[in-house]
Amino acid sequence: MPKSKRNRPVTLSKTKKKPGLERKGRVVTEIKDAIDHYTSVYVFTYDNMRNQKLKDLREQLKSSSRIFLAGKKVMQIALGRSAADEAKTGLHKLSKFLQGDSGLFFTNLPRDDVERLFRDFEEHDFARTGSTATETVELKEGPIEQFTHEMEPYLRKQGLPVRLNKGVVELVADHVVCEEGKPLSPEAAQTLRLLEIKMATFRLYLVCRWSSDDFEVYKEGLAQLRADDSS
């Protein structure tokens, strides 16, 4: 008589941990290690995240600093969510500011250098679908010579009223690509890219700072965090 699959023994020692739990545990350990290696910790928020730009910044600062972008609860657990379980005195104060689009910046840099770095940091890039247009872009009727004749079918797919006239792409009517304050459609985002118009700016904002003898909140960054969290 065949054995029932329901009655098969399970060897618990061979049960694999879930990759997600292992990854979270590793992040907690790395943050706890960072607490011991850096003199100050900042919570920061951001606009228009660009992963490659952040990777470049990490590389630039790797000798003095470390950036963490992880699950908020994971970062809070590593820091401590109350005075009773915080890793160092006062660290739990950072946890309540880990909300919305936020991360941790560990560093040995002086405060003035960090504030200058975050204040001056900005990277311009092409806006993505759903982003808010920062200006109205309107194309006037007539030739648009920056596009080759091979692109005419593709431009029509993006909603542009174009035709070929003696091998030159031309608009047969005025065309509004996007309007200031309104979200970009997929077609508008792609057209702006073709026109090489960059409407997105990747920015970083300091929200608060912890050191062994001080804690500070930055009003501008806190306002940005709250605005992002409510949107």
C-alpha atoms as an extended CHARMM CRD file, in Angstrom:
* protein
*
       231  EXT
         1         1  MET       CA              0.0000000000        0.0000000000        0.0000000000  PROA      1               0.0000000000
         2         2  PRO       CA              1.5430000000        3.3730000000       -1.0320000000  PROA      2               0.0000000000
         3         3  LYS       CA              2.4800000000        5.7780000000        1.7420000000  PROA      3               0.0000000000
         4         4  SER       CA              0.3460000000        8.8570000000        2.1610000000  PROA      4               0.0000000000
         5         5  LYS       CA              2.1580000000       12.0960000000        1.2350000000  PROA      5               0.0000000000
         6         6  ARG       CA              0.4670000000       13.7270000000        4.2090000000  PROA      6               0.0000000000
         7         7  ASN       CA              2.3080000000       11.4260000000        6.5990000000  PROA      7               0.0000000000
         8         8  ARG       CA              5.8010000000       11.9580000000        5.2180000000  PROA      8               0.0000000000
         9         9  PRO       CA              8.2280000000       13.1130000000        7.9260000000  PROA      9               0.0000000000
        10        10  VAL       CA              9.7880000000       16.5570000000        7.5710000000  PROA      10              0.0000000000
        11        11  THR       CA             13.3850000000       17.0780000000        8.6930000000  PROA      11              0.0000000000
        12        12  LEU       CA             13.3420000000       20.5070000000       10.2780000000  PROA      12              0.0000000000
        13        13  SER       CA             17.1220000000       20.8650000000       10.1920000000  PROA      13              0.0000000000
        14        14  LYS       CA             16.9740000000       20.9470000000        6.3920000000  PROA      14              0.0000000000
        15        15  THR       CA             14.2390000000       23.5840000000        6.1470000000  PROA      15              0.0000000000
        16        16  LYS       CA             15.6710000000       26.5890000000        4.3340000000  PROA      16              0.0000000000
        17        17  LYS       CA             15.1930000000       30.0850000000        5.6600000000  PROA      17              0.0000000000
        18        18  LYS       CA             13.2400000000       32.4420000000        3.4700000000  PROA      18              0.0000000000
        19        19  PRO       CA             15.5720000000       34.6570000000        1.3930000000  PROA      19              0.0000000000
        20        20  GLY       CA             13.6170000000       37.7640000000        2.4170000000  PROA      20              0.0000000000
        21        21  LEU       CA             14.1680000000       37.1000000000        6.1240000000  PROA      21              0.0000000000
        22        22  GLU       CA             17.8500000000       36.4330000000        5.5930000000  PROA      22              0.0000000000
        23        23  ARG       CA             18.2140000000       39.6770000000        3.6560000000  PROA      23              0.0000000000
        24        24  LYS       CA             16.4290000000       41.6860000000        6.3630000000  PROA      24              0.0000000000
        25        25  GLY       CA             18.5700000000       40.1120000000        9.0520000000  PROA      25              0.0000000000
        26        26  ARG       CA             21.6990000000       40.9870000000        7.0980000000  PROA      26              0.0000000000
        27        27  VAL       CA             20.5900000000       44.6300000000        6.7530000000  PROA      27              0.0000000000
        28        28  VAL       CA             19.9340000000       44.8650000000       10.5080000000  PROA      28              0.0000000000
        29        29  THR       CA             23.4220000000       43.5120000000       11.2060000000  PROA      29              0.0000000000
        30        30  GLU       CA             25.0380000000       45.9140000000        8.7350000000  PROA      30              0.0000000000
        31        31  ILE       CA             23.2360000000       48.9130000000       10.2500000000  PROA      31              0.0000000000
        32        32  LYS       CA             24.2660000000       47.8810000000       13.7640000000  PROA      32              0.0000000000
        33        33  ASP       CA             27.8620000000       47.6000000000       12.5520000000  PROA      33              0.0000000000
        34        34  ALA       CA             27.6020000000       51.0550000000       10.9650000000  PROA      34              0.0000000000
        35        35  ILE       CA             26.4110000000       52.5160000000       14.2840000000  PROA      35              0.0000000000
        36        36  ASP       CA             29.7430000000       51.4680000000       15.8060000000  PROA      36              0.0000000000
        37        37  HSD       CA             31.8680000000       52.7350000000       12.8950000000  PROA      37              0.0000000000
        38        38  TYR       CA             30.4230000000       56.1930000000       12.1860000000  PROA      38              0.0000000000
        39        39  THR       CA             30.1240000000       59.2450000000       14.4130000000  PROA      39              0.0000000000
        40        40  SER       CA             26.7790000000       60.5600000000       13.1790000000  PROA      40              0.0000000000
        41        41  VAL       CA             23.5980000000       59.3240000000       11.5250000000  PROA      41              0.0000000000
        42        42  TYR       CA             21.1420000000       61.2910000000        9.3930000000  PROA      42              0.0000000000
        43        43  VAL       CA             17.6630000000       60.4670000000        8.1360000000  PROA      43              0.0000000000
        44        44  PHE       CA             17.2090000000       61.8390000000        4.6360000000  PROA      44              0.0000000000
        45        45  THR       CA             14.4590000000       61.9790000000        2.0440000000  PROA      45              0.0000000000
        46        46  TYR       CA             14.5630000000       62.5230000000       -1.7030000000  PROA      46              0.0000000000
        47        47  ASP       CA             12.7950000000       63.6150000000       -4.8610000000  PROA      47              0.0000000000
        48        48  ASN       CA             12.9050000000       61.7720000000       -8.1960000000  PROA      48              0.0000000000
        49        49  MET       CA             15.1700000000       58.9190000000       -7.1060000000  PROA      49              0.0000000000
        50        50  ARG       CA             17.6620000000       57.7710000000       -9.7500000000  PROA      50              0.0000000000
        51        51  ASN       CA             19.3600000000       54.5310000000       -8.7420000000  PROA      51              0.0000000000
        52        52  GLN       CA             22.4760000000       54.9890000000      -10.8650000000  PROA      52              0.0000000000
        53        53  LYS       CA             23.0470000000       58.5120000000       -9.5170000000  PROA      53              0.0000000000
        54        54  LEU       CA             22.6940000000       57.1910000000       -5.9570000000  PROA      54              0.0000000000
        55        55  LYS       CA             25.1300000000       54.3880000000       -6.7560000000  PROA      55              0.0000000000
        56        56  ASP       CA             27.6300000000       56.9910000000       -8.0020000000  PROA      56              0.0000000000
        57        57  LEU       CA             27.1940000000       58.9990000000       -4.7940000000  PROA      57              0.0000000000
        58        58  ARG       CA             27.7530000000       55.8870000000       -2.6820000000  PROA      58              0.0000000000
        59        59  GLU       CA             30.9810000000       55.2280000000       -4.5550000000  PROA      59              0.0000000000
        60        60  GLN       CA             32.1020000000       58.8300000000       -4.1240000000  PROA      60              0.0000000000
        61        61  LEU       CA             31.5390000000       58.7300000000       -0.3440000000  PROA      61              0.0000000000
        62        62  LYS       CA             32.5040000000       55.1450000000        0.4580000000  PROA      62              0.0000000000
        63        63  SER       CA             35.6670000000       56.1260000000        2.3570000000  PROA      63              0.0000000000
        64        64  SER       CA             33.7360000000       58.2560000000        4.8700000000  PROA      64              0.0000000000
        65        65  SER       CA             30.0630000000       57.3250000000        4.7550000000  PROA      65              0.0000000000
        66        66  ARG       CA             27.4330000000       54.6800000000        4.0870000000  PROA      66              0.0000000000
        67        67  ILE       CA             23.8840000000       54.9810000000        2.7650000000  PROA      67              0.0000000000
        68        68  PHE       CA             21.0370000000       52.5950000000        3.5910000000  PROA      68              0.0000000000
        69        69  LEU       CA             17.7260000000       52.4330000000        1.7300000000  PROA      69              0.0000000000
        70        70  ALA       CA             15.7820000000       49.5190000000        3.1530000000  PROA      70              0.0000000000
        71        71  GLY       CA             12.3880000000       48.7100000000        4.6250000000  PROA      71              0.0000000000
        72        72  LYS       CA             11.4140000000       51.2680000000        7.2490000000  PROA      72              0.0000000000
        73        73  LYS       CA             10.6460000000       48.6550000000        9.9070000000  PROA      73              0.0000000000
        74        74  VAL       CA             13.9650000000       46.9290000000        9.2800000000  PROA      74              0.0000000000
        75        75  MET       CA             15.8910000000       50.1720000000        9.7710000000  PROA      75              0.0000000000
        76        76  GLN       CA             13.8320000000       51.0250000000       12.8480000000  PROA      76              0.0000000000
        77        77  ILE       CA             14.5450000000       47.6340000000       14.4110000000  PROA      77              0.0000000000
        78        78  ALA       CA             18.2800000000       48.1270000000       13.8290000000  PROA      78              0.0000000000
        79        79  LEU       CA             18.2690000000       51.5880000000       15.4340000000  PROA      79              0.0000000000
        80        80  GLY       CA             15.7330000000       50.7810000000       18.1340000000  PROA      80              0.0000000000
        81        81  ARG       CA             12.1850000000       52.0700000000       18.3230000000  PROA      81              0.0000000000
        82        82  SER       CA             12.2880000000       53.1640000000       21.9530000000  PROA      82              0.0000000000
        83        83  ALA       CA             14.8040000000       54.1020000000       24.6210000000  PROA      83              0.0000000000
        84        84  ALA       CA             14.5160000000       50.5560000000       25.9620000000  PROA      84              0.0000000000
        85        85  ASP       CA             15.8090000000       48.8520000000       22.8030000000  PROA      85              0.0000000000
        86        86  GLU       CA             17.9110000000       51.5290000000       21.0660000000  PROA      86              0.0000000000
        87        87  ALA       CA             21.4260000000       50.6000000000       19.9760000000  PROA      87              0.0000000000
        88        88  LYS       CA             22.9030000000       53.7930000000       21.4580000000  PROA      88              0.0000000000
        89        89  THR       CA             21.4520000000       56.5370000000       23.6210000000  PROA      89              0.0000000000
        90        90  GLY       CA             19.0910000000       58.7410000000       21.6360000000  PROA      90              0.0000000000
        91        91  LEU       CA             19.1650000000       56.7070000000       18.4160000000  PROA      91              0.0000000000
        92        92  HSD       CA             15.5040000000       55.7290000000       18.6940000000  PROA      92              0.0000000000
        93        93  LYS       CA             14.6160000000       59.3810000000       17.9620000000  PROA      93              0.0000000000
        94        94  LEU       CA             15.5920000000       58.7720000000       14.3400000000  PROA      94              0.0000000000
        95        95  SER       CA             13.1150000000       55.9290000000       13.9320000000  PROA      95              0.0000000000
        96        96  LYS       CA              9.9590000000       58.0380000000       13.9480000000  PROA      96              0.0000000000
        97        97  PHE       CA             11.3270000000       60.0230000000       10.9920000000  PROA      97              0.0000000000
        98        98  LEU       CA             11.7960000000       56.8830000000        8.8850000000  PROA      98              0.0000000000
        99        99  GLN       CA              8.6020000000       57.2010000000        6.8740000000  PROA      99              0.0000000000
       100       100  GLY       CA              7.7100000000       57.6430000000        3.2370000000  PROA      100             0.0000000000
       101       101  ASP       CA             10.7240000000       57.9580000000        0.9350000000  PROA      101             0.0000000000
       102       102  SER       CA             13.5350000000       57.9910000000        3.4600000000  PROA      102             0.0000000000
       103       103  GLY       CA             16.8810000000       56.4000000000        4.2180000000  PROA      103             0.0000000000
       104       104  LEU       CA             19.8370000000       56.4880000000        6.5970000000  PROA      104             0.0000000000
       105       105  PHE       CA             23.1530000000       58.2410000000        6.0070000000  PROA      105             0.0000000000
       106       106  PHE       CA             26.0000000000       57.1660000000        8.2980000000  PROA      106             0.0000000000
       107       107  THR       CA             29.1220000000       59.3140000000        8.1530000000  PROA      107             0.0000000000
       108       108  ASN       CA             32.3240000000       60.5210000000        9.7680000000  PROA      108             0.0000000000
       109       109  LEU       CA             32.1710000000       63.7930000000        7.8330000000  PROA      109             0.0000000000
       110       110  PRO       CA             31.7630000000       67.0630000000        9.7750000000  PROA      110             0.0000000000
       111       111  ARG       CA             28.1930000000       68.3870000000        9.9700000000  PROA      111             0.0000000000
       112       112  ASP       CA             28.9500000000       71.4240000000        7.7910000000  PROA      112             0.0000000000
       113       113  ASP       CA             30.3210000000       69.1990000000        5.0220000000  PROA      113             0.0000000000
       114       114  VAL       CA             27.2430000000       66.9520000000        5.1030000000  PROA      114             0.0000000000
       115       115  GLU       CA             24.8470000000       69.8920000000        5.0250000000  PROA      115             0.0000000000
       116       116  ARG       CA             26.7240000000       71.4140000000        2.0820000000  PROA      116             0.0000000000
       117       117  LEU       CA             26.7770000000       68.0810000000        0.2430000000  PROA      117             0.0000000000
       118       118  PHE       CA             23.0210000000       67.5840000000        0.5420000000  PROA      118             0.0000000000
       119       119  ARG       CA             22.2130000000       71.2150000000       -0.1790000000  PROA      119             0.0000000000
       120       120  ASP       CA             24.2770000000       71.2730000000       -3.3830000000  PROA      120             0.0000000000
       121       121  PHE       CA             23.3820000000       67.8090000000       -4.6610000000  PROA      121             0.0000000000
       122       122  GLU       CA             21.0840000000       67.7210000000       -7.6780000000  PROA      122             0.0000000000
       123       123  GLU       CA             21.0550000000       65.6300000000      -10.8190000000  PROA      123             0.0000000000
       124       124  HSD       CA             18.8500000000       66.4990000000      -13.7790000000  PROA      124             0.0000000000
       125       125  ASP       CA             17.2110000000       63.7000000000      -15.7380000000  PROA      125             0.0000000000
       126       126  PHE       CA             14.2970000000       62.9390000000      -18.0280000000  PROA      126             0.0000000000
       127       127  ALA       CA             10.9190000000       62.8530000000      -16.3010000000  PROA      127             0.0000000000
       128       128  ARG       CA              9.0210000000       59.5760000000      -16.1570000000  PROA      128             0.0000000000
       129       129  THR       CA              5.4010000000       58.7240000000      -16.8510000000  PROA      129             0.0000000000
       130       130  GLY       CA              3.1540000000       60.1460000000      -14.1370000000  PROA      130             0.0000000000
       131       131  SER       CA              5.6110000000       62.8530000000      -13.0900000000  PROA      131             0.0000000000
       132       132  THR       CA              4.2850000000       66.3990000000      -12.9160000000  PROA      132             0.0000000000
       133       133  ALA       CA              5.2980000000       68.6140000000      -15.8240000000  PROA      133             0.0000000000
       134       134  THR       CA              7.3610000000       71.5700000000      -14.6450000000  PROA      134             0.0000000000
       135       135  GLU       CA              6.5360000000       73.6330000000      -17.7440000000  PROA      135             0.0000000000
       136       136  THR       CA              4.2640000000       73.6740000000      -20.7690000000  PROA      136             0.0000000000
       137       137  VAL       CA              5.9130000000       72.4140000000      -23.9430000000  PROA      137             0.0000000000
       138       138  GLU       CA              4.2520000000       73.2890000000      -27.2360000000  PROA      138             0.0000000000
       139       139  LEU       CA              5.5670000000       72.4890000000      -30.6990000000  PROA      139             0.0000000000
       140       140  LYS       CA              4.6320000000       74.8580000000      -33.4910000000  PROA      140             0.0000000000
       141       141  GLU       CA              3.3880000000       73.8380000000      -36.9140000000  PROA      141             0.0000000000
       142       142  GLY       CA              6.1690000000       73.3870000000      -39.4350000000  PROA      142             0.0000000000
       143       143  PRO       CA              9.4400000000       71.4630000000      -39.9150000000  PROA      143             0.0000000000
       144       144  ILE       CA             11.0650000000       69.7610000000      -36.9170000000  PROA      144             0.0000000000
       145       145  GLU       CA             14.4770000000       69.1800000000      -38.3890000000  PROA      145             0.0000000000
       146       146  GLN       CA             16.0480000000       67.5170000000      -35.3390000000  PROA      146             0.0000000000
       147       147  PHE       CA             14.2210000000       64.3280000000      -36.3190000000  PROA      147             0.0000000000
       148       148  THR       CA             15.2180000000       62.2080000000      -39.3000000000  PROA      148             0.0000000000
       149       149  HSD       CA             12.6440000000       60.9330000000      -41.7840000000  PROA      149             0.0000000000
       150       150  GLU       CA             12.9870000000       57.3840000000      -40.3730000000  PROA      150             0.0000000000
       151       151  MET       CA             11.4490000000       58.6180000000      -37.1080000000  PROA      151             0.0000000000
       152       152  GLU       CA              8.2140000000       59.8810000000      -38.6260000000  PROA      152             0.0000000000
       153       153  PRO       CA              6.1830000000       56.6770000000      -37.9600000000  PROA      153             0.0000000000
       154       154  TYR       CA              7.4300000000       56.5360000000      -34.3760000000  PROA      154             0.0000000000
       155       155  LEU       CA              6.5550000000       60.1910000000      -33.7620000000  PROA      155             0.0000000000
       156       156  ARG       CA              3.0210000000       59.5370000000      -35.0010000000  PROA      156             0.0000000000
       157       157  LYS       CA              2.7470000000       56.7160000000      -32.4620000000  PROA      157             0.0000000000
       158       158  GLN       CA              3.5950000000       59.2630000000      -29.7470000000  PROA      158             0.0000000000
       159       159  GLY       CA              0.6010000000       61.3360000000      -30.8420000000  PROA      159             0.0000000000
       160       160  LEU       CA              2.4290000000       64.0060000000      -32.8370000000  PROA      160             0.0000000000
       161       161  PRO       CA              0.5250000000       65.1720000000      -35.9620000000  PROA      161             0.0000000000
       162       162  VAL       CA              3.4390000000       64.7540000000      -38.3700000000  PROA      162             0.0000000000
       163       163  ARG       CA              4.0470000000       63.9560000000      -42.0070000000  PROA      163             0.0000000000
       164       164  LEU       CA              6.9730000000       63.7890000000      -44.3980000000  PROA      164             0.0000000000
       165       165  ASN       CA              7.4170000000       66.6990000000      -46.7760000000  PROA      165             0.0000000000
       166       166  LYS       CA             10.2490000000       66.1150000000      -49.2430000000  PROA      166             0.0000000000
       167       167  GLY       CA             12.0290000000       63.9470000000      -46.6920000000  PROA      167             0.0000000000
       168       168  VAL       CA             11.6210000000       66.4440000000      -43.8440000000  PROA      168             0.0000000000
       169       169  VAL       CA              9.4690000000       65.7020000000      -40.8000000000  PROA      169             0.0000000000
       170       170  GLU       CA              6.9610000000       68.4700000000      -40.2120000000  PROA      170             0.0000000000
       171       171  LEU       CA              4.0610000000       69.1360000000      -37.8720000000  PROA      171             0.0000000000
       172       172  VAL       CA              0.8010000000       69.7580000000      -39.6880000000  PROA      172             0.0000000000
       173       173  ALA       CA             -0.5900000000       71.6330000000      -36.6490000000  PROA      173             0.0000000000
       174       174  ASP       CA              0.5690000000       73.0670000000      -33.3360000000  PROA      174             0.0000000000
       175       175  HSD       CA              0.9330000000       70.3370000000      -30.7060000000  PROA      175             0.0000000000
       176       176  VAL       CA              1.0080000000       70.5880000000      -26.9070000000  PROA      176             0.0000000000
       177       177  VAL       CA              3.3220000000       67.8860000000      -25.5480000000  PROA      177             0.0000000000
       178       178  CYS       CA              2.5350000000       68.5970000000      -21.8790000000  PROA      178             0.0000000000
       179       179  GLU       CA              1.0380000000       71.2520000000      -19.6330000000  PROA      179             0.0000000000
       180       180  GLU       CA              2.6540000000       72.6440000000      -16.5140000000  PROA      180             0.0000000000
       181       181  GLY       CA              1.3130000000       71.0820000000      -13.3200000000  PROA      181             0.0000000000
       182       182  LYS       CA             -0.2750000000       68.0740000000      -15.0310000000  PROA      182             0.0000000000
       183       183  PRO       CA              0.9900000000       64.4650000000      -14.9840000000  PROA      183             0.0000000000
       184       184  LEU       CA              2.9530000000       63.2460000000      -17.9650000000  PROA      184             0.0000000000
       185       185  SER       CA              1.4410000000       60.5760000000      -20.1810000000  PROA      185             0.0000000000
       186       186  PRO       CA              3.7230000000       57.7950000000      -21.4790000000  PROA      186             0.0000000000
       187       187  GLU       CA              3.7070000000       59.5000000000      -24.8940000000  PROA      187             0.0000000000
       188       188  ALA       CA              4.5850000000       62.9030000000      -23.4220000000  PROA      188             0.0000000000
       189       189  ALA       CA              7.4340000000       61.4540000000      -21.3360000000  PROA      189             0.0000000000
       190       190  GLN       CA              8.8940000000       59.7570000000      -24.3880000000  PROA      190             0.0000000000
       191       191  THR       CA              8.5030000000       62.8660000000      -26.5720000000  PROA      191             0.0000000000
       192       192  LEU       CA             10.2960000000       65.0120000000      -23.9850000000  PROA      192             0.0000000000
       193       193  ARG       CA             13.1320000000       62.4960000000      -24.0100000000  PROA      193             0.0000000000
       194       194  LEU       CA             13.3190000000       62.7330000000      -27.8000000000  PROA      194             0.0000000000
       195       195  LEU       CA             13.3850000000       66.5200000000      -27.5030000000  PROA      195             0.0000000000
       196       196  GLU       CA             16.1220000000       66.2110000000      -24.8370000000  PROA      196             0.0000000000
       197       197  ILE       CA             14.0540000000       68.1980000000      -22.3250000000  PROA      197             0.0000000000
       198       198  LYS       CA             14.8530000000       67.1770000000      -18.7440000000  PROA      198             0.0000000000
       199       199  MET       CA             12.1060000000       67.9590000000      -16.2210000000  PROA      199             0.0000000000
       200       200  ALA       CA             13.1380000000       65.7550000000      -13.3080000000  PROA      200             0.0000000000
       201       201  THR       CA             15.6930000000       66.7210000000      -10.6690000000  PROA      201             0.0000000000
       202       202  PHE       CA             17.0040000000       64.1150000000       -8.2410000000  PROA      202             0.0000000000
       203       203  ARG       CA             17.4660000000       65.9120000000       -4.9160000000  PROA      203             0.0000000000
       204       204  LEU       CA             18.3260000000       64.8800000000       -1.3650000000  PROA      204             0.0000000000
       205       205  TYR       CA             17.0600000000       66.5230000000        1.8330000000  PROA      205             0.0000000000
       206       206  LEU       CA             18.3120000000       66.0890000000        5.3840000000  PROA      206             0.0000000000
       207       207  VAL       CA             15.4890000000       65.3670000000        7.8370000000  PROA      207             0.0000000000
       208       208  CYS       CA             17.3230000000       64.9300000000       11.1410000000  PROA      208             0.0000000000
       209       209  ARG       CA             20.7660000000       64.2280000000       12.5970000000  PROA      209             0.0000000000
       210       210  TRP       CA             21.9790000000       62.1490000000       15.5470000000  PROA      210             0.0000000000
       211       211  SER       CA             25.3670000000       62.1470000000       17.2120000000  PROA      211             0.0000000000
       212       212  SER       CA             26.4010000000       60.9410000000       20.6510000000  PROA      212             0.0000000000
       213       213  ASP       CA             25.8890000000       64.4090000000       22.1400000000  PROA      213             0.0000000000
       214       214  ASP       CA             23.2800000000       66.0360000000       19.9090000000  PROA      214             0.0000000000
       215       215  PHE       CA             20.0240000000       65.5960000000       17.9930000000  PROA      215             0.0000000000
       216       216  GLU       CA             18.7390000000       68.0380000000       15.3860000000  PROA      216             0.0000000000
       217       217  VAL       CA             15.7350000000       68.2730000000       13.0490000000  PROA      217             0.0000000000
       218       218  TYR       CA             15.9420000000       70.0750000000        9.6930000000  PROA      218             0.0000000000
       219       219  LYS       CA             12.7290000000       71.9730000000        8.9680000000  PROA      219             0.0000000000
       220       220  GLU       CA             13.0210000000       71.9360000000        5.1600000000  PROA      220             0.0000000000
       221       221  GLY       CA             13.6780000000       68.2130000000        4.9990000000  PROA      221             0.0000000000
       222       222  LEU       CA             10.8930000000       67.4580000000        7.4680000000  PROA      222             0.0000000000
       223       223  ALA       CA              8.4380000000       69.4840000000        5.3830000000  PROA      223             0.0000000000
       224       224  GLN       CA              9.5390000000       67.6040000000        2.2650000000  PROA      224             0.0000000000
       225       225  LEU       CA              9.1230000000       64.2570000000        4.0080000000  PROA      225             0.0000000000
       226       226  ARG       CA              5.6340000000       65.1270000000        5.1860000000  PROA      226             0.0000000000
       227       227  ALA       CA              4.6580000000       66.3950000000        1.7400000000  PROA      227             0.0000000000
       228       228  ASP       CA              5.8160000000       63.1680000000        0.1110000000  PROA      228             0.0000000000
       229       229  ASP       CA              4.0940000000       61.0320000000        2.7480000000  PROA      229             0.0000000000
       230       230  SER       CA              0.7660000000       62.8050000000        2.2580000000  PROA      230             0.0000000000
       231       231  SER       CA              0.8170000000       62.6840000000       -1.5570000000  PROA      231             0.0000000000
